[in-house]
Amino acid sequence: MSKTIHILNGPNLNLLGKRQPEIYGSDTLEDVERICREEAQLRGFEVELFQSNFEGEIVEQIHRARDAACAIVINAGAYTHTSVAILDALNTFEGPVFEVHISNVHKRESFRHHSFISQRAEGVLAGFGIEGYALATRRACSVLS
Ligand code: CA2
């Protein structure tokens, strides 16, 4: 069985640390990968980080995860609130799924309050900054151990 946790990121998250630091902080996706890897390696797991601005590419990465990953940590960005296609893809994945949002989406506009992904996720973290990814990775390791 795979010991790799896939950390999936949706649109605009490539700009993390480069724009809107008042909402998303000043850490980058490289920092996300580093803190998740630290959590995973302490527990005998690995991580692989993926980001795309295209819905279909995220769907295809979830399909690859079916064979290559033991768990998925996903911040689908704005697709969280719109994408039945990503939900359907996650429903084909057999391992645990954890949903992460850097900001507290419930404190923001009402269109961010609904998530298609939450009904598939074992757990949801919002508003913990990039630490949410590390916490979700840690939880993925513990449910798999
Ligand atoms: O809080 C989150 O993590 C979000 O998933 C981020 C999405 C937003 O649409 C969700 O409602 C909540 C937006 C990602 C945009 O990422 C940026 C990062 C830095 C600079 C600009 C955009």
CSV table of C-alpha atoms and ligand atoms in Angstrom, one decimal:
chain,number,residue,atom,x,y,z
A,1,MET,CA,0.0,0.0,0.0
A,2,SER,CA,1.2,3.5,-0.8
A,3,LYS,CA,2.6,5.6,2.0
A,4,THR,CA,2.3,8.9,0.1
A,5,ILE,CA,-0.2,11.6,1.0
A,6,HIS,CA,-1.3,13.8,-1.9
A,7,ILE,CA,-1.6,17.5,-1.0
A,8,LEU,CA,-3.8,19.0,-3.8
A,9,ASN,CA,-4.3,22.7,-4.4
A,10,GLY,CA,-6.7,24.5,-6.7
A,11,PRO,CA,-6.8,27.7,-8.6
A,12,ASN,CA,-4.7,30.8,-7.6
A,13,LEU,CA,-3.0,29.0,-4.8
A,14,ASN,CA,0.2,29.2,-6.8
A,15,LEU,CA,0.1,32.8,-5.7
A,16,LEU,CA,0.3,32.0,-2.1
A,17,GLY,CA,2.8,34.3,-0.3
A,18,LYS,CA,2.9,36.6,-3.3
A,19,ARG,CA,-0.5,38.4,-3.1
A,20,GLN,CA,-3.2,39.2,-0.5
A,21,PRO,CA,-1.0,38.4,2.6
A,22,GLU,CA,-3.7,40.0,4.8
A,23,ILE,CA,-6.0,37.0,3.9
A,24,TYR,CA,-3.7,34.1,3.1
A,25,GLY,CA,-0.4,35.0,4.9
A,26,SER,CA,3.1,35.3,3.6
A,27,ASP,CA,4.0,31.6,3.4
A,28,THR,CA,4.3,30.0,0.0
A,29,LEU,CA,3.2,26.6,-1.4
A,30,GLU,CA,6.9,25.5,-1.0
A,31,ASP,CA,6.4,26.2,2.8
A,32,VAL,CA,3.2,24.1,2.7
A,33,GLU,CA,5.1,21.2,1.2
A,34,ARG,CA,7.9,21.5,3.7
A,35,ILE,CA,5.7,21.5,6.8
A,36,CYS,CA,3.6,18.7,5.5
A,37,ARG,CA,6.7,16.6,4.7
A,38,GLU,CA,8.0,17.2,8.2
A,39,GLU,CA,4.8,15.9,9.7
A,40,ALA,CA,4.6,12.9,7.4
A,41,GLN,CA,8.2,11.8,7.6
A,42,LEU,CA,8.1,11.8,11.4
A,43,ARG,CA,5.4,9.2,11.1
A,44,GLY,CA,6.8,7.1,8.2
A,45,PHE,CA,4.8,8.7,5.4
A,46,GLU,CA,5.8,10.9,2.3
A,47,VAL,CA,3.9,13.7,0.7
A,48,GLU,CA,3.5,14.9,-2.9
A,49,LEU,CA,2.2,18.4,-3.6
A,50,PHE,CA,0.2,19.3,-6.7
A,51,GLN,CA,-1.4,22.6,-7.8
A,52,SER,CA,-3.5,23.4,-10.8
A,53,ASN,CA,-5.6,26.3,-12.0
A,54,PHE,CA,-7.7,23.9,-14.1
A,55,GLU,CA,-10.6,21.8,-12.8
A,56,GLY,CA,-10.0,18.8,-15.2
A,57,GLU,CA,-6.3,18.6,-14.1
A,58,ILE,CA,-7.4,18.4,-10.5
A,59,VAL,CA,-9.9,15.6,-11.4
A,60,GLU,CA,-7.1,13.7,-13.3
A,61,GLN,CA,-4.7,14.1,-10.3
A,62,ILE,CA,-7.4,12.6,-8.0
A,63,HIS,CA,-7.7,9.7,-10.5
A,64,ARG,CA,-3.9,9.2,-10.3
A,65,ALA,CA,-4.2,9.3,-6.5
A,66,ARG,CA,-6.4,6.2,-6.6
A,67,ASP,CA,-3.3,4.1,-7.2
A,68,ALA,CA,-0.5,6.4,-5.9
A,69,ALA,CA,-1.8,7.9,-2.6
A,70,CYS,CA,-3.0,6.6,0.7
A,71,ALA,CA,-4.8,9.8,1.6
A,72,ILE,CA,-5.7,13.2,0.1
A,73,VAL,CA,-5.4,16.6,1.7
A,74,ILE,CA,-7.2,19.1,-0.6
A,75,ASN,CA,-7.6,22.8,-0.7
A,76,ALA,CA,-9.7,23.1,-3.9
A,77,GLY,CA,-9.7,26.9,-3.7
A,78,ALA,CA,-12.8,28.4,-5.3
A,79,TYR,CA,-13.7,25.0,-6.9
A,80,THR,CA,-14.7,24.0,-3.3
A,81,HIS,CA,-17.8,26.0,-3.7
A,82,THR,CA,-18.7,25.0,-7.3
A,83,SER,CA,-17.3,21.7,-8.4
A,84,VAL,CA,-19.4,18.6,-8.5
A,85,ALA,CA,-16.7,17.1,-10.8
A,86,ILE,CA,-14.1,17.3,-8.0
A,87,LEU,CA,-16.6,15.8,-5.5
A,88,ASP,CA,-17.4,12.9,-8.0
A,89,ALA,CA,-13.6,12.3,-8.4
A,90,LEU,CA,-13.0,12.2,-4.7
A,91,ASN,CA,-15.9,9.7,-4.3
A,92,THR,CA,-13.8,7.3,-6.5
A,93,PHE,CA,-10.9,7.5,-4.1
A,94,GLU,CA,-10.9,4.9,-1.4
A,95,GLY,CA,-8.7,6.5,1.2
A,96,PRO,CA,-9.4,9.3,3.7
A,97,VAL,CA,-9.8,12.8,2.4
A,98,PHE,CA,-9.2,16.0,4.5
A,99,GLU,CA,-10.4,19.4,3.4
A,100,VAL,CA,-8.3,22.5,4.2
A,101,HIS,CA,-8.9,26.2,3.8
A,102,ILE,CA,-6.2,28.7,4.8
A,103,SER,CA,-8.8,31.4,5.7
A,104,ASN,CA,-11.9,30.9,7.8
A,105,VAL,CA,-14.4,30.6,5.0
A,106,HIS,CA,-17.3,30.9,7.4
A,107,LYS,CA,-16.2,34.4,8.4
A,108,ARG,CA,-16.3,35.5,4.7
A,109,GLU,CA,-18.8,36.0,1.9
A,110,SER,CA,-21.9,33.6,2.1
A,111,PHE,CA,-20.9,32.0,-1.2
A,112,ARG,CA,-17.9,30.5,0.5
A,113,HIS,CA,-20.0,28.9,3.2
A,114,HIS,CA,-21.0,25.9,1.1
A,115,SER,CA,-18.5,23.2,0.2
A,116,PHE,CA,-19.2,20.3,-2.2
A,117,ILE,CA,-16.1,18.6,-0.8
A,118,SER,CA,-17.2,18.6,2.9
A,119,GLN,CA,-19.7,15.8,2.3
A,120,ARG,CA,-16.8,13.5,1.2
A,121,ALA,CA,-14.2,14.7,3.7
A,122,GLU,CA,-13.3,12.9,7.0
A,123,GLY,CA,-12.4,16.3,8.4
A,124,VAL,CA,-12.4,20.0,7.5
A,125,LEU,CA,-9.9,22.6,8.7
A,126,ALA,CA,-10.5,26.3,8.0
A,127,GLY,CA,-8.8,29.4,9.3
A,128,PHE,CA,-5.6,27.8,10.7
A,129,GLY,CA,-3.5,29.4,7.9
A,130,ILE,CA,-1.1,27.0,6.3
A,131,GLU,CA,-0.8,25.1,9.6
A,132,GLY,CA,-4.1,23.6,8.6
A,133,TYR,CA,-2.3,21.5,5.9
A,134,ALA,CA,0.2,20.2,8.5
A,135,LEU,CA,-2.6,19.3,10.9
A,136,ALA,CA,-4.5,17.5,8.2
A,137,THR,CA,-1.4,15.6,7.2
A,138,ARG,CA,-0.8,14.6,10.8
A,139,ARG,CA,-4.4,13.4,11.1
A,140,ALA,CA,-4.1,11.5,7.8
A,141,CYS,CA,-1.1,9.7,9.3
A,142,SER,CA,-2.8,8.8,12.5
A,143,VAL,CA,-6.0,7.4,10.9
A,144,LEU,CA,-3.8,5.3,8.6
A,145,SER,CA,-1.6,4.0,11.4
B,1,CA2,O1,-9.1,29.9,2.4
B,1,CA2,C1,-8.8,29.2,1.5
B,1,CA2,O2,-7.9,28.4,1.5
B,1,CA2,C2,-9.6,29.2,0.1
B,1,CA2,O3,-9.8,27.8,-0.3
B,1,CA2,C3,-8.8,30.0,-0.8
B,1,CA2,C4,-9.6,30.2,-2.2
B,1,CA2,C5,-11.0,30.8,-1.9
B,1,CA2,O4,-11.7,30.9,-3.2
B,1,CA2,C6,-11.8,29.9,-1.0
B,1,CA2,O5,-13.0,30.4,-0.8
B,1,CA2,C7,-11.0,29.7,0.4
B,1,CA2,C8,-8.8,31.2,-3.0
B,1,CA2,C9,-7.4,30.9,-3.3
B,1,CA2,C10,-6.7,32.1,-3.7
B,1,CA2,O6,-5.4,31.9,-3.3
B,1,CA2,C11,-4.6,33.1,-3.3
B,1,CA2,C12,-3.5,33.0,-2.6
B,1,CA2,C13,-2.6,34.1,-2.5
B,1,CA2,C14,-2.9,35.2,-3.2
B,1,CA2,C15,-4.1,35.3,-4.0
B,1,CA2,C16,-4.9,34.2,-4.1
